Amino acid sequence: MRSKGRSRFIFLCVAPAVILFFLFMVMPTINVFRMSLFERGAYSPTETFVGLNNFKVLFKDTKFITSMQNTILLIVTVTIITFFFAIVFAAILTREKIKGQNFFRIVFYIPNILSIVVIAGIFSAVYKPENGMLNSIFSLFAGREVMVLWKDQPMVIVSIIIAMVWQAIGYYMVMYMASMSAVPASLYESAGLDGAGRVKQFFQLTLPLIWTNIRTTLTFFIISTINMAFLFVKAMVAKGSSDVALSFMYNQKDAGLYGYSMAAGVVIFLFSFLLSALVSKVTEREVLEM
């Protein structure tokens, strides 16, 4: 009886979350796949079955191909830069005796708690051609007025990369600092007695011992970058100047091409799923215990 009561209690606790997940995640996802096979206007409830025609047109659409290229470029570049500096800064603040470590944690973490709109506003002011901070600094060193159009082609992707890295780096630095702090100091002392320097200790001790955390955060960050890229593009730059995959999808929806938009959504969903599986496989390592 006690076992049945416990099972019933667990079921009642889990059921609401499962129902909500099914209603707001599973059902909409299935509907996206269904709608991608139809052609539907903006205000018309009539749906015309077109099969895979939306996908055939999509893969020939140069704008979609360009948006996917921009997305992949942002994923690769932002991930490499963010994780490199996050791990390096975390190692420096954890291993070196630097005063005010908590202060640096707070300062680096602040961008992560700001909304994308606020960050977009900050960087829009920084990138302002006439009197923005970047152009003012370059003008100071160049001895003449420098007018770099940071949010126009071809600098717009670079501008978005800088903003995305600034927003994310502190969060992952704090996470890696927590993992590195859990590594016993005795391991570093033993490695030091064996003649291993700080750099060698970092690659042979620190990285392997926190690899599980790096692997988990890496997969999460790569997938979330697809969404973050859309938010930054939407908030910072003019429509169509530097579309990424999700902004292309939303633009098609705004144009009334619902079925075509859902076809793009299906491709992005499958791309995200396959990318996460690939990253998980590539980063798979034997787990080392402390």
Coordinates of C-alpha atoms in Angstrom, one line a residue:
M1 CA 0.0 0.0 0.0
R2 CA 2.8 2.4 0.9
S3 CA 4.5 1.7 -2.4
K4 CA 1.3 2.4 -4.4
G5 CA 0.8 5.6 -2.4
R6 CA 4.3 6.7 -3.2
S7 CA 3.9 5.9 -6.9
R8 CA 0.6 7.8 -7.0
F9 CA 2.3 10.8 -5.3
I10 CA 5.2 10.8 -7.8
F11 CA 2.7 10.6 -10.7
L12 CA 0.7 13.6 -9.4
C13 CA 3.9 15.6 -9.1
V14 CA 5.2 14.7 -12.5
A15 CA 1.9 14.8 -14.5
P16 CA 1.5 18.6 -14.6
A17 CA 5.0 19.1 -16.0
V18 CA 4.5 16.3 -18.6
I19 CA 1.1 17.6 -19.7
L20 CA 2.5 21.2 -20.1
F21 CA 5.6 19.9 -22.0
F22 CA 3.3 17.9 -24.3
L23 CA 0.9 20.8 -24.9
F24 CA 3.5 23.6 -25.4
M25 CA 6.5 21.7 -26.8
V26 CA 5.6 18.4 -28.4
M27 CA 2.3 19.5 -30.0
P28 CA 3.6 22.8 -31.5
T29 CA 6.7 20.9 -32.9
I30 CA 4.5 18.3 -34.5
N31 CA 2.4 21.1 -36.0
V32 CA 5.4 22.8 -37.4
F33 CA 6.3 19.6 -39.3
R34 CA 2.7 19.3 -40.5
M35 CA 2.4 22.9 -41.7
S36 CA 5.7 22.7 -43.6
L37 CA 3.9 20.3 -46.0
F38 CA 1.2 22.9 -46.8
E39 CA 0.9 26.2 -48.5
R40 CA -1.1 28.8 -46.5
G41 CA -1.7 32.5 -46.8
A42 CA -1.4 35.1 -44.0
Y43 CA -5.1 35.6 -43.3
S44 CA -6.6 32.5 -45.1
P45 CA -7.4 29.4 -43.1
T46 CA -7.3 27.4 -46.3
E47 CA -4.3 25.0 -46.6
T48 CA -3.1 23.5 -49.8
F49 CA -1.0 20.3 -49.6
V50 CA 2.2 20.8 -51.5
G51 CA 4.3 17.9 -50.0
L52 CA 8.0 18.6 -50.1
N53 CA 7.8 21.5 -52.5
N54 CA 8.4 24.1 -49.7
F55 CA 11.7 22.4 -49.0
K56 CA 12.7 22.2 -52.7
V57 CA 12.2 25.9 -53.0
L58 CA 13.9 26.6 -49.7
F59 CA 17.2 24.9 -50.6
K60 CA 17.3 26.9 -53.8
D61 CA 16.7 30.2 -52.0
T62 CA 19.9 32.2 -51.8
K63 CA 18.6 34.3 -48.9
F64 CA 18.0 31.2 -46.8
I65 CA 21.4 29.8 -47.7
T66 CA 23.1 33.1 -46.8
S67 CA 21.1 33.1 -43.5
M68 CA 22.3 29.6 -42.7
Q69 CA 25.9 30.6 -43.5
N70 CA 25.6 33.6 -41.2
T71 CA 24.2 31.4 -38.4
I72 CA 27.0 28.8 -38.8
L73 CA 29.6 31.6 -38.8
L74 CA 28.3 33.0 -35.6
I75 CA 28.1 29.6 -33.9
V76 CA 31.7 28.7 -34.7
T77 CA 33.2 32.2 -34.1
V78 CA 31.3 33.1 -31.0
T79 CA 31.7 29.7 -29.4
I80 CA 35.5 29.6 -30.0
I81 CA 36.1 33.1 -28.7
T82 CA 33.7 32.9 -25.7
F83 CA 35.0 29.5 -24.4
F84 CA 38.6 30.4 -25.0
F85 CA 38.4 33.6 -22.9
A86 CA 36.0 32.1 -20.3
I87 CA 38.3 29.2 -19.6
V88 CA 41.5 31.4 -19.6
F89 CA 40.0 34.0 -17.3
A90 CA 38.6 31.4 -15.0
A91 CA 42.0 29.7 -14.7
I92 CA 43.7 33.0 -14.0
L93 CA 41.2 34.1 -11.3
T94 CA 41.2 30.6 -9.7
R95 CA 44.8 29.7 -9.7
E96 CA 46.5 33.1 -9.4
K97 CA 46.4 35.1 -6.2
I98 CA 44.5 38.1 -7.4
K99 CA 42.8 40.4 -4.9
G100 CA 39.1 41.0 -5.4
Q101 CA 38.1 37.8 -7.1
N102 CA 34.5 38.2 -6.1
F103 CA 34.5 41.7 -7.6
F104 CA 35.7 40.4 -11.0
R105 CA 33.1 37.6 -10.9
I106 CA 30.4 40.2 -10.4
V107 CA 31.7 42.6 -13.1
F108 CA 32.1 39.8 -15.6
Y109 CA 28.7 38.3 -14.8
I110 CA 26.7 41.6 -15.1
P111 CA 26.3 41.5 -18.9
N112 CA 24.5 38.1 -18.6
I113 CA 21.7 39.6 -16.4
L114 CA 21.0 42.4 -18.8
S115 CA 18.3 42.0 -21.4
I116 CA 19.2 41.7 -25.1
V117 CA 17.4 45.0 -25.7
V118 CA 19.6 46.8 -23.2
I119 CA 22.8 45.2 -24.6
A120 CA 21.7 46.2 -28.1
G121 CA 21.2 49.7 -27.0
I122 CA 24.6 49.8 -25.3
F123 CA 26.4 48.5 -28.4
S124 CA 24.4 50.6 -30.8
A125 CA 25.7 53.7 -28.9
V126 CA 29.2 52.2 -29.0
Y127 CA 29.0 51.5 -32.8
K128 CA 27.4 54.9 -33.6
P129 CA 29.4 56.2 -36.7
E130 CA 29.5 59.9 -35.7
N131 CA 30.4 59.9 -32.0
G132 CA 30.4 56.2 -30.9
M133 CA 33.1 55.0 -28.5
L134 CA 34.8 52.7 -31.1
N135 CA 35.2 55.3 -33.8
S136 CA 36.2 57.9 -31.2
I137 CA 39.0 55.6 -30.0
F138 CA 40.2 54.9 -33.5
S139 CA 40.1 58.6 -34.4
L140 CA 42.2 59.4 -31.4
F141 CA 44.9 57.0 -32.4
A142 CA 44.7 57.7 -36.1
G143 CA 44.9 61.4 -35.6
R144 CA 42.0 61.9 -38.0
E145 CA 38.3 61.2 -38.0
V146 CA 37.5 57.6 -38.6
M147 CA 34.0 56.7 -39.8
V148 CA 33.6 52.9 -39.6
L149 CA 30.0 51.9 -40.3
W150 CA 29.9 49.0 -37.8
K151 CA 26.3 48.0 -38.4
D152 CA 26.5 48.0 -42.2
Q153 CA 28.0 45.4 -44.5
P154 CA 30.5 43.9 -44.2
M155 CA 31.2 44.8 -40.5
V156 CA 27.7 43.9 -39.2
I157 CA 28.6 40.3 -38.4
V158 CA 31.8 41.4 -36.6
S159 CA 29.7 43.8 -34.5
I160 CA 27.2 41.1 -33.6
I161 CA 30.0 38.7 -32.6
I162 CA 31.5 41.3 -30.3
A163 CA 28.2 41.9 -28.6
M164 CA 27.4 38.2 -28.2
V165 CA 30.8 37.4 -26.7
W166 CA 30.6 40.3 -24.3
Q167 CA 27.1 39.1 -23.2
A168 CA 28.1 35.4 -22.6
I169 CA 31.7 35.3 -21.5
G170 CA 31.1 36.1 -17.8
Y171 CA 28.4 33.5 -17.2
Y172 CA 30.7 30.6 -18.4
M173 CA 33.7 32.1 -16.7
V174 CA 31.9 31.9 -13.4
M175 CA 30.8 28.3 -14.1
Y176 CA 34.3 27.2 -14.9
M177 CA 35.6 29.0 -11.8
A178 CA 33.3 26.9 -9.7
S179 CA 34.5 23.7 -11.4
M180 CA 38.2 24.7 -11.1
S181 CA 37.8 25.6 -7.4
A182 CA 36.7 22.0 -6.8
V183 CA 40.0 20.6 -8.0
P184 CA 42.1 19.6 -5.0
A185 CA 45.1 21.7 -4.5
S186 CA 47.1 18.6 -3.6
L187 CA 46.9 17.5 -7.2
Y188 CA 48.6 20.7 -8.4
E189 CA 51.2 20.3 -5.6
S190 CA 52.0 16.8 -6.7
A191 CA 52.2 17.9 -10.3
G192 CA 54.5 20.8 -9.4
L193 CA 56.8 18.4 -7.5
D194 CA 57.0 16.3 -10.7
G195 CA 58.2 19.3 -12.6
A196 CA 55.0 20.3 -14.3
G197 CA 54.6 24.0 -14.8
R198 CA 51.3 26.0 -14.7
V199 CA 50.6 25.6 -18.4
K200 CA 51.2 21.8 -18.3
Q201 CA 49.1 21.5 -15.2
F202 CA 46.3 23.4 -16.9
F203 CA 46.2 21.1 -19.9
Q204 CA 46.9 17.8 -18.1
L205 CA 44.9 18.4 -14.9
T206 CA 42.5 21.3 -15.0
L207 CA 41.0 20.7 -18.4
P208 CA 40.5 16.9 -18.1
L209 CA 39.0 17.2 -14.6
I210 CA 36.4 19.9 -15.7
W211 CA 35.8 18.4 -19.2
T212 CA 32.4 17.1 -18.3
N213 CA 31.3 20.6 -17.4
I214 CA 32.9 22.1 -20.5
R215 CA 31.2 19.5 -22.7
T216 CA 27.7 20.1 -21.2
T217 CA 28.0 23.9 -21.4
L218 CA 29.5 23.7 -24.9
T219 CA 26.5 21.8 -26.3
F220 CA 24.1 24.1 -24.5
F221 CA 25.8 27.2 -25.7
I222 CA 26.1 26.2 -29.4
I223 CA 22.3 25.5 -29.5
S224 CA 21.4 28.6 -27.6
T225 CA 23.5 30.7 -30.0
I226 CA 21.0 30.0 -32.8
N227 CA 18.4 31.8 -30.7
M228 CA 20.7 34.5 -29.4
A229 CA 21.9 35.3 -32.9
F230 CA 18.3 36.0 -33.9
L231 CA 17.7 38.2 -30.9
F232 CA 20.8 40.3 -31.4
V233 CA 20.1 40.7 -35.2
K234 CA 16.5 41.6 -34.4
A235 CA 17.4 44.2 -31.8
M236 CA 20.6 45.7 -33.3
V237 CA 20.4 45.8 -37.1
A238 CA 18.0 46.7 -39.9
K239 CA 15.7 44.1 -41.3
G240 CA 17.4 42.0 -44.0
S241 CA 20.9 43.5 -43.6
S242 CA 22.3 40.4 -41.9
D243 CA 19.6 37.7 -41.6
V244 CA 20.3 34.6 -39.6
A245 CA 18.3 31.4 -39.9
L246 CA 15.6 32.3 -37.4
S247 CA 15.2 35.9 -38.7
F248 CA 14.7 34.5 -42.2
M249 CA 12.0 32.2 -40.9
Y250 CA 10.2 35.1 -39.1
N251 CA 10.5 37.3 -42.1
Q252 CA 8.7 34.7 -44.2
K253 CA 6.0 34.4 -41.6
D254 CA 5.6 38.2 -41.6
A255 CA 5.3 38.0 -45.4
G256 CA 2.4 35.6 -45.0
L257 CA 4.3 32.5 -46.3
Y258 CA 3.3 30.3 -43.3
G259 CA 4.1 27.0 -44.9
Y260 CA 7.4 28.2 -46.3
S261 CA 8.3 29.6 -42.9
M262 CA 7.5 26.3 -41.2
A263 CA 9.7 24.5 -43.7
A264 CA 12.6 26.8 -42.7
G265 CA 11.7 26.0 -39.0
V266 CA 11.9 22.3 -39.7
V267 CA 15.3 22.6 -41.3
I268 CA 16.6 24.8 -38.4
F269 CA 15.2 22.2 -35.8
L270 CA 16.9 19.3 -37.6
F271 CA 20.1 21.3 -37.9
S272 CA 20.1 22.1 -34.2
F273 CA 19.4 18.4 -33.3
L274 CA 22.1 17.0 -35.5
L275 CA 24.6 19.7 -34.4
S276 CA 24.0 18.9 -30.7
A277 CA 24.4 15.2 -31.4
L278 CA 27.7 15.9 -33.4
V279 CA 29.1 18.1 -30.6
S280 CA 28.2 15.5 -28.0
K281 CA 30.0 12.8 -30.0
V282 CA 33.1 14.8 -30.9
T283 CA 33.6 16.0 -27.3
E284 CA 33.1 12.6 -25.8
R285 CA 36.0 11.7 -23.5
E286 CA 36.7 9.3 -20.7
V287 CA 35.5 10.8 -17.4
L288 CA 38.4 11.5 -14.9
E289 CA 37.5 11.5 -11.2
M290 CA 39.3 13.6 -8.6

